[in-house]
Every structure is written in C-alpha cells, then in structure tokens.
XYZ file of C-alpha atoms in Angstrom:
332
model
C 111.254 116.704 108.874
C 111.216 114.859 112.202
C 110.869 111.096 112.304
C 107.443 111.456 113.944
C 106.194 113.807 111.209
C 107.559 111.519 108.497
C 105.829 108.545 110.132
C 102.510 110.415 110.192
C 102.799 111.519 106.563
C 103.572 108.016 105.333
C 101.032 106.185 107.455
C 98.161 108.676 107.807
C 95.879 106.787 105.347
C 96.397 103.603 107.347
C 95.611 105.356 110.601
C 91.974 105.739 109.607
C 91.732 102.026 110.422
C 92.538 102.855 114.042
C 89.197 104.463 114.843
C 88.049 103.887 118.419
C 84.573 103.820 119.930
C 82.817 104.513 123.209
C 80.773 101.400 123.922
C 79.855 102.578 127.422
C 78.079 105.919 127.550
C 75.051 105.086 125.376
C 74.999 101.310 125.732
C 71.640 101.244 127.562
C 69.932 103.364 124.896
C 68.221 100.868 122.594
C 69.045 100.545 118.898
C 67.144 98.500 116.276
C 68.890 95.352 115.099
C 70.768 95.992 111.850
C 71.570 92.318 111.193
C 69.162 91.678 108.308
C 70.093 94.890 106.473
C 73.825 94.209 106.659
C 73.502 90.486 105.921
C 71.548 91.324 102.758
C 74.300 93.609 101.507
C 77.017 91.053 102.273
C 75.132 88.281 100.458
C 74.566 90.483 97.418
C 78.313 91.047 97.256
C 79.010 87.327 97.635
C 76.516 86.550 94.849
C 78.173 89.152 92.640
C 81.612 87.681 93.305
C 80.394 84.212 92.295
C 78.783 85.581 89.127
C 81.890 87.513 88.093
C 84.085 84.511 88.837
C 82.004 82.233 86.591
C 82.183 84.800 83.769
C 85.921 85.281 83.856
C 87.429 81.970 84.961
C 86.956 78.230 84.749
C 87.672 75.662 87.435
C 87.558 75.693 91.206
C 90.763 77.318 92.285
C 90.344 78.296 95.940
C 92.593 81.342 95.853
C 90.779 82.702 92.788
C 87.275 82.745 94.307
C 88.690 84.235 97.506
C 90.321 86.973 95.438
C 86.992 87.754 93.748
C 85.241 87.896 97.111
C 87.955 90.104 98.573
C 87.520 92.571 95.708
C 83.904 93.058 96.863
C 84.864 93.880 100.450
C 88.176 95.706 100.349
C 88.268 99.484 100.342
C 90.867 102.056 99.397
C 91.302 103.084 103.037
C 88.161 102.081 104.929
C 86.638 98.648 104.268
C 83.723 98.567 101.812
C 81.114 97.230 104.253
C 82.274 99.496 107.065
C 81.955 102.479 104.737
C 78.573 101.290 103.423
C 77.149 100.933 106.932
C 78.564 104.291 108.021
C 76.814 106.046 105.133
C 73.539 104.080 105.277
C 70.808 106.240 106.880
C 68.583 103.180 107.347
C 70.983 101.757 109.923
C 70.513 103.511 113.249
C 73.653 104.232 115.218
C 74.940 105.596 118.481
C 77.164 108.607 117.889
C 78.865 110.550 120.642
C 81.232 113.494 120.668
C 84.691 112.881 122.043
C 84.279 115.575 124.706
C 81.143 113.859 126.036
C 82.523 110.338 125.943
C 84.482 108.226 128.416
C 87.626 109.780 126.900
C 86.765 113.313 128.028
C 89.165 115.133 130.360
C 92.253 113.412 128.971
C 95.547 115.098 129.731
C 97.241 117.088 126.984
C 99.969 114.453 126.875
C 97.424 111.686 126.281
C 95.707 113.802 123.624
C 98.996 114.228 121.788
C 99.937 110.564 122.123
C 96.473 109.558 120.924
C 96.616 111.834 117.904
C 94.281 109.773 115.719
C 91.623 109.685 118.423
C 91.896 113.446 118.773
C 91.851 114.043 115.000
C 89.258 111.553 113.752
C 87.008 111.367 116.792
C 84.925 108.308 117.616
C 83.310 105.766 115.329
C 79.623 104.846 115.551
C 78.084 101.879 117.362
C 75.394 99.612 115.901
C 73.209 96.760 117.123
C 74.387 93.647 115.289
C 72.244 90.665 116.277
C 71.766 92.042 119.777
C 75.423 92.927 120.310
C 76.398 96.598 120.466
C 79.620 96.886 118.476
C 81.583 99.595 116.707
C 81.133 99.959 112.954
C 84.918 99.648 112.757
C 84.549 95.987 113.704
C 83.125 95.300 110.229
C 86.363 96.560 108.722
C 88.361 94.439 111.127
C 86.201 91.426 110.260
C 86.650 91.618 106.492
C 89.938 93.481 105.983
C 92.087 92.523 108.960
C 90.436 89.110 108.923
C 91.571 88.642 105.334
C 95.087 89.794 106.184
C 95.278 87.271 109.016
C 93.765 84.529 106.839
C 96.462 85.248 104.252
C 99.221 84.920 106.834
C 97.797 81.770 108.383
C 96.721 79.894 105.263
C 97.854 81.477 101.991
C 101.380 82.067 103.300
C 101.215 78.908 105.393
C 102.568 80.510 108.573
C 99.763 79.235 110.805
C 97.064 80.767 112.981
C 99.384 81.741 115.824
C 101.586 83.815 113.519
C 98.489 85.583 112.203
C 97.217 86.321 115.696
C 100.605 87.644 116.775
C 100.567 89.991 113.796
C 97.219 91.342 114.941
C 98.527 91.901 118.467
C 101.605 93.663 117.093
C 99.403 96.006 115.051
C 97.228 96.854 118.063
C 100.370 97.618 120.050
C 101.641 99.951 117.310
C 99.915 101.809 114.450
C 96.398 100.392 114.913
C 96.296 101.020 118.644
C 98.773 102.183 121.255
C 100.868 104.349 118.917
C 97.916 106.183 117.349
C 95.030 106.250 119.838
C 96.639 105.074 123.074
C 94.220 102.127 123.126
C 94.805 98.432 122.500
C 91.418 97.002 121.572
C 90.714 93.359 122.293
C 87.372 93.885 120.556
C 89.349 94.567 117.379
C 91.451 91.446 117.898
C 88.339 89.321 118.421
C 86.736 90.711 115.249
C 89.972 89.980 113.355
C 89.840 86.362 114.500
C 86.166 86.014 113.572
C 86.984 87.437 110.154
C 89.839 85.003 109.658
C 87.350 82.225 110.399
C 84.917 83.672 107.822
C 87.543 83.605 105.082
C 88.396 80.021 106.012
C 84.712 79.102 105.814
C 84.235 80.462 102.301
C 85.322 77.203 100.722
C 86.174 75.020 103.719
C 84.842 73.747 107.009
C 81.671 71.768 107.674
C 79.357 74.316 106.018
C 81.242 76.236 103.316
C 79.552 79.148 101.583
C 80.930 78.110 98.185
C 81.283 74.577 96.838
C 82.601 73.331 93.511
C 79.842 72.157 91.138
C 80.286 71.449 87.440
C 83.792 72.859 87.580
C 82.576 76.210 88.959
C 82.249 77.738 92.411
C 78.617 77.985 93.462
C 77.221 79.823 96.491
C 75.263 77.181 98.393
C 74.219 79.041 101.524
C 73.773 82.570 102.781
C 76.160 84.379 105.050
C 75.004 85.825 108.371
C 76.907 87.819 110.950
C 74.865 85.867 113.502
C 77.353 83.022 112.966
C 80.286 85.209 113.981
C 79.490 88.246 116.119
C 79.422 87.897 119.893
C 80.157 90.036 122.935
C 83.916 89.635 122.444
C 83.536 92.438 119.877
C 82.036 94.661 122.597
C 84.759 96.742 124.251
C 82.621 97.272 127.344
C 82.935 93.515 127.954
C 86.192 92.559 126.251
C 88.097 95.362 127.953
C 90.709 97.421 126.152
C 94.176 98.112 127.543
C 95.323 101.736 127.711
C 98.830 102.894 126.945
C 99.247 105.163 129.959
C 98.156 105.003 133.564
C 96.783 108.532 133.258
C 94.461 107.581 130.382
C 93.283 104.515 132.274
C 92.599 106.618 135.377
C 90.539 109.149 133.407
C 88.434 106.425 131.816
C 87.849 104.611 135.113
C 86.842 107.922 136.705
C 84.352 108.630 133.908
C 82.913 105.111 134.092
C 82.491 105.424 137.848
C 80.663 108.716 137.298
C 78.290 106.981 134.881
C 77.551 104.304 137.486
C 76.916 106.962 140.118
C 74.432 108.633 137.772
C 72.683 105.310 137.043
C 73.190 103.040 140.087
C 71.037 100.295 138.563
C 73.345 99.956 135.541
C 76.871 98.581 135.127
C 79.487 100.642 133.321
C 82.847 99.507 134.708
C 84.481 96.968 132.409
C 83.597 94.168 132.058
C 79.926 95.098 132.288
C 78.892 91.443 131.868
C 81.018 88.868 133.691
C 78.852 85.992 132.461
C 79.797 86.847 128.895
C 83.447 86.641 129.953
C 82.836 83.135 131.251
C 81.217 82.145 127.965
C 84.386 83.015 126.064
C 86.100 80.184 127.941
C 83.566 77.738 126.558
C 83.533 79.061 123.002
C 87.170 79.690 122.126
C 90.145 77.288 122.290
C 92.414 77.878 125.260
C 95.402 78.630 123.034
C 93.407 81.335 121.215
C 92.047 83.146 124.292
C 95.170 85.169 125.249
C 95.316 86.685 121.769
C 91.723 87.913 121.514
C 90.276 88.189 125.041
C 91.432 90.763 127.568
C 93.015 89.233 130.681
C 90.817 91.618 132.660
C 87.858 89.662 131.339
C 89.479 86.249 131.708
C 90.442 86.618 135.365
C 87.304 88.481 136.494
C 85.025 86.840 139.059
C 86.843 83.527 139.433
C 86.714 82.579 135.781
C 88.646 79.283 135.557
C 91.713 80.719 133.847
C 94.113 80.909 136.781
C 96.081 84.082 137.282
C 99.346 82.202 136.967
C 98.163 80.781 133.654
C 97.476 84.302 132.429
C 101.056 85.310 133.116
C 102.598 82.181 131.620
C 100.513 82.380 128.459
C 101.428 86.017 127.954
C 105.117 85.359 128.446
C 104.926 82.396 126.098
C 102.831 83.893 123.320
C 102.783 87.676 123.518
C 106.186 89.300 123.564
C 104.966 92.754 124.585
C 106.659 93.781 127.826
C 103.949 96.384 128.487
C 101.192 93.808 128.134
C 102.979 91.376 130.412
C 103.214 94.113 133.057
C 99.492 94.753 132.669
C 98.743 91.078 133.260
C 101.034 90.985 136.277
C 99.184 93.982 137.720
C 95.905 92.108 137.472
C 97.452 89.017 139.045
C 98.753 91.115 141.941
C 95.285 92.558 142.544
C 93.845 89.062 142.811
C 96.216 88.003 145.584
C-alpha cells in the first residue's frame, strides 16, 4: 500500500472535519437568522452538563466541569452541534453543488490534490446573528476551540502555541493537504472557541460560578458574543495551495461580479469589516486568524512590512510567507 493510501485510510475519519464552503455564490440570497434556535440548544446542553456534574461530583474543580461540558459538545467524528444544525430542518441553509460553486472548473490535478473537497462536497451556510458562516464553523468553535484551549491552558503551553497548532493543521490535514484550501475563517472560529472555553469559569462574566461548593450556571450563552465576519470566508479570505486553484476561483468570482455589477464578490467583499478586525483583536493575534489579504487591503494600518515580519516571526510556513510577500509586492 502506498504511503498516500495508508495516510488516507488512517486519517479518513478526521478528514470529515476539513469540509469547505462556498460563501460567495449565494451570499446575497437572504436567510433567516438561526441564532435563537442554536443558542437554545447550546444552553440546554450547558444546563444538562451542570445538572450531571452536580449529581456525580462534589466541589468546584475547573477541569471537571469543563470535561462535563465537553461531553455535551464533542462528536465521534463531526461535532455534536455542527451535526445537530446540519440535520435540523428548522434551520434554513444555503446549499450549493460543487460543480456550480466558485470551485467549478478546477483542473484534474487540483481535484486530486483536494480529494476531500471532491469526495465530501461543500458544507452548508447559515445566518448566525447576521453573519453568513459555514456550519463547519460550529465544529471549529467547540471542538477545535477545545483542543486549542487544552493546549493553551490545560497543558500550560500558552495561546501562541495553540494558535500555531491551528495554523499547522490548516496547512496539513485540515486544509492544504486535503482540500487545497487554508481557511482563515476556520482559524478565527477556533480562536473564538478557545475564548468560549476560557469563559466557562473565568473572565469578567463566566457562565459557571462556584456556589455552595457546586458549579452553577449563572448566565446564558449566546453566539452573538463570539461570531463576527472573521468567520466569513468571503471577507476573511482563504489561501489556496496552488496558483491554478486560485486562478480558477478568481475567474469564477469575477464572473459573478460581471453578472451582478451592483454586488461585490471578490474577496474581501467588505473592506470595512477587515478594518474592524484591527480594532477588535490584539495585534499579536491577528496574523494567526486574519488573512493578510484582508489586513493589507485598502490601506488598513497594518503595514506591508509588518505583515512579512510577523509571518516570519510567528508562522513558519514557507508557502504562507511567500503568499504574504506576493501581496506586499503588489502593494508597491
């Protein structure tokens, strides 16, 4: 058996995590807001975790309540909330066939290199508090967010180590190696999820506090506190493994703009949102979760030279550094 075949056999269950979406083609077709429906399900699971914890354990051990909460959200392959939303007919979604999406007309080489994209197709998009995001982002939020929280806090390696792990995954089996796409929307959702897990028992407004030697849920969760346009891959632009894949996607996006001249399809579709990332996220976090294409667009105050230096300092990927240098060259 070849090394490639062996890799696919051993990792195929994990590759389901590497779903991709088309956040462009149908983005101007309105969807109802699914926030309240999803928030309700999340809070029911948090309530259940607190109830089960109080039945089975005594005391306010932080790792124990987090373990109970994680058991409500983890899935065998696909995250529990991601799967629940996917199968919920009351949540309206955008679904598009691969051959009608921005990925149509890929070369055979790109199809083979992006085997998961070719095999699994595209994930759905939902309206989450006014932001159009892939359902896969819910899995990234809870599952990858938990993994990064564990690295940063439970293992004590720090936030930067956790973020680097996320980048490494997007540049291998959760991105470039399986779909040909490195998704900054995924990385942003991971970071938001890591923040959620930190906020369960910590921060200024924790969800659980210790009362009478037991963890008690003191406030409701809402995705409104976490989701923003950084999860939207039409704004927080992805990076493609090959020039040929990038060229096909840019060609298809240009065709969409030609069909609807009053609408923006080329990424980023909203430069103002890109500017807002600068205000919201710490400067040392930005290079890990926001595409440089978004950061350097339209004179956003992250200088091109800073982009290059941050990438060289924090992200060891040679391919990504070359991508950043290409953008810098275009700005000259």
